[in-house]
Amino acid sequence: AAMIFLLTAIKQEIENTKGLMEAAALTDELSKAYNGRFLKEKLVQLENSFQKNGVNYGAAILDVDDFKKINDT
């Protein structure tokens, strides 16, 4: 029984760590805002859903040069 408890605790710790790592991979460390990887994954999910349901869609992505200057004002 002690071994099962230990293995269950280890499994839970691995799952918690996995969740933290996934969140870190999808967000900017400083701002905690979602990053390009998150956007790509979300767009793929949305595209698959739209195609499955026969929904027409469009997307626009803006790349703002020198965004720091804008953000700091």
PDB file of C-alpha atoms in Angstrom:
ATOM      1  CA  ALA A   1       0.000   0.000   0.000  1.00  0.00           C
ATOM      2  CA  ALA A   2       2.877   2.367   0.756  1.00  0.00           C
ATOM      3  CA  MET A   3       4.338   1.726  -2.699  1.00  0.00           C
ATOM      4  CA  ILE A   4       1.006   2.560  -4.361  1.00  0.00           C
ATOM      5  CA  PHE A   5       0.772   5.759  -2.327  1.00  0.00           C
ATOM      6  CA  LEU A   6       4.326   6.720  -3.301  1.00  0.00           C
ATOM      7  CA  LEU A   7       3.727   5.986  -6.986  1.00  0.00           C
ATOM      8  CA  THR A   8       0.482   7.969  -6.918  1.00  0.00           C
ATOM      9  CA  ALA A   9       2.272  10.936  -5.343  1.00  0.00           C
ATOM     10  CA  ILE A  10       5.049  10.762  -7.945  1.00  0.00           C
ATOM     11  CA  LYS A  11       2.520  10.573 -10.778  1.00  0.00           C
ATOM     12  CA  GLN A  12       0.724  13.637  -9.406  1.00  0.00           C
ATOM     13  CA  GLU A  13       4.004  15.553  -9.139  1.00  0.00           C
ATOM     14  CA  ILE A  14       4.866  14.683 -12.741  1.00  0.00           C
ATOM     15  CA  GLU A  15       1.436  15.851 -13.916  1.00  0.00           C
ATOM     16  CA  ASN A  16       1.794  19.120 -11.988  1.00  0.00           C
ATOM     17  CA  THR A  17       5.253  19.717 -13.441  1.00  0.00           C
ATOM     18  CA  LYS A  18       3.995  18.920 -16.940  1.00  0.00           C
ATOM     19  CA  GLY A  19       1.227  21.505 -16.542  1.00  0.00           C
ATOM     20  CA  LEU A  20       3.707  24.138 -15.386  1.00  0.00           C
ATOM     21  CA  MET A  21       6.031  23.375 -18.285  1.00  0.00           C
ATOM     22  CA  GLU A  22       3.191  23.571 -20.820  1.00  0.00           C
ATOM     23  CA  ALA A  23       2.102  26.926 -19.400  1.00  0.00           C
ATOM     24  CA  ALA A  24       5.687  28.201 -19.512  1.00  0.00           C
ATOM     25  CA  ALA A  25       6.017  27.136 -23.142  1.00  0.00           C
ATOM     26  CA  LEU A  26       2.915  29.118 -24.140  1.00  0.00           C
ATOM     27  CA  THR A  27       3.473  32.362 -22.244  1.00  0.00           C
ATOM     28  CA  ASP A  28       6.052  35.118 -22.022  1.00  0.00           C
ATOM     29  CA  GLU A  29       8.006  34.790 -18.785  1.00  0.00           C
ATOM     30  CA  LEU A  30       7.948  38.492 -17.954  1.00  0.00           C
ATOM     31  CA  SER A  31       4.480  39.615 -19.050  1.00  0.00           C
ATOM     32  CA  LYS A  32       2.707  36.233 -18.746  1.00  0.00           C
ATOM     33  CA  ALA A  33       1.018  37.083 -22.067  1.00  0.00           C
ATOM     34  CA  TYR A  34       0.425  34.279 -24.551  1.00  0.00           C
ATOM     35  CA  ASN A  35       3.197  33.883 -27.140  1.00  0.00           C
ATOM     36  CA  GLY A  36       3.426  32.912 -30.809  1.00  0.00           C
ATOM     37  CA  ARG A  37       3.420  29.191 -29.993  1.00  0.00           C
ATOM     38  CA  PHE A  38       0.084  29.575 -28.207  1.00  0.00           C
ATOM     39  CA  LEU A  39      -1.303  31.530 -31.157  1.00  0.00           C
ATOM     40  CA  LYS A  40      -0.216  28.876 -33.654  1.00  0.00           C
ATOM     41  CA  GLU A  41      -1.709  26.056 -31.594  1.00  0.00           C
ATOM     42  CA  LYS A  42      -4.972  27.940 -31.054  1.00  0.00           C
ATOM     43  CA  LEU A  43      -5.281  28.807 -34.756  1.00  0.00           C
ATOM     44  CA  VAL A  44      -4.819  25.145 -35.708  1.00  0.00           C
ATOM     45  CA  GLN A  45      -7.515  24.135 -33.199  1.00  0.00           C
ATOM     46  CA  LEU A  46      -9.900  26.791 -34.510  1.00  0.00           C
ATOM     47  CA  GLU A  47      -9.216  25.912 -38.147  1.00  0.00           C
ATOM     48  CA  ASN A  48      -9.918  22.234 -37.476  1.00  0.00           C
ATOM     49  CA  SER A  49     -13.132  23.100 -35.657  1.00  0.00           C
ATOM     50  CA  PHE A  50     -14.300  25.478 -38.381  1.00  0.00           C
ATOM     51  CA  GLN A  51     -13.556  22.973 -41.143  1.00  0.00           C
ATOM     52  CA  LYS A  52     -15.314  20.179 -39.246  1.00  0.00           C
ATOM     53  CA  ASN A  53     -18.418  22.357 -38.839  1.00  0.00           C
ATOM     54  CA  GLY A  54     -18.316  23.891 -42.318  1.00  0.00           C
ATOM     55  CA  VAL A  55     -17.749  27.418 -41.013  1.00  0.00           C
ATOM     56  CA  ASN A  56     -16.078  30.020 -43.225  1.00  0.00           C
ATOM     57  CA  TYR A  57     -13.451  32.036 -41.415  1.00  0.00           C
ATOM     58  CA  GLY A  58     -10.707  34.580 -41.841  1.00  0.00           C
ATOM     59  CA  ALA A  59      -7.790  35.688 -39.735  1.00  0.00           C
ATOM     60  CA  ALA A  60      -5.501  38.689 -39.603  1.00  0.00           C
ATOM     61  CA  ILE A  61      -2.239  38.966 -37.723  1.00  0.00           C
ATOM     62  CA  LEU A  62      -0.520  42.277 -37.125  1.00  0.00           C
ATOM     63  CA  ASP A  63       3.186  42.623 -36.486  1.00  0.00           C
ATOM     64  CA  VAL A  64       3.860  45.999 -34.896  1.00  0.00           C
ATOM     65  CA  ASP A  65       7.440  47.187 -35.325  1.00  0.00           C
ATOM     66  CA  ASP A  66       9.004  48.821 -32.278  1.00  0.00           C
ATOM     67  CA  PHE A  67       6.060  47.728 -30.115  1.00  0.00           C
ATOM     68  CA  LYS A  68       8.071  48.498 -26.974  1.00  0.00           C
ATOM     69  CA  LYS A  69       7.904  52.198 -27.823  1.00  0.00           C
ATOM     70  CA  ILE A  70       4.122  51.981 -28.108  1.00  0.00           C
ATOM     71  CA  ASN A  71       3.715  49.803 -25.053  1.00  0.00           C
ATOM     72  CA  ASP A  72       5.848  52.066 -22.848  1.00  0.00           C
ATOM     73  CA  THR A  73       3.698  55.159 -23.510  1.00  0.00           C
TER      74      THR A  73
END
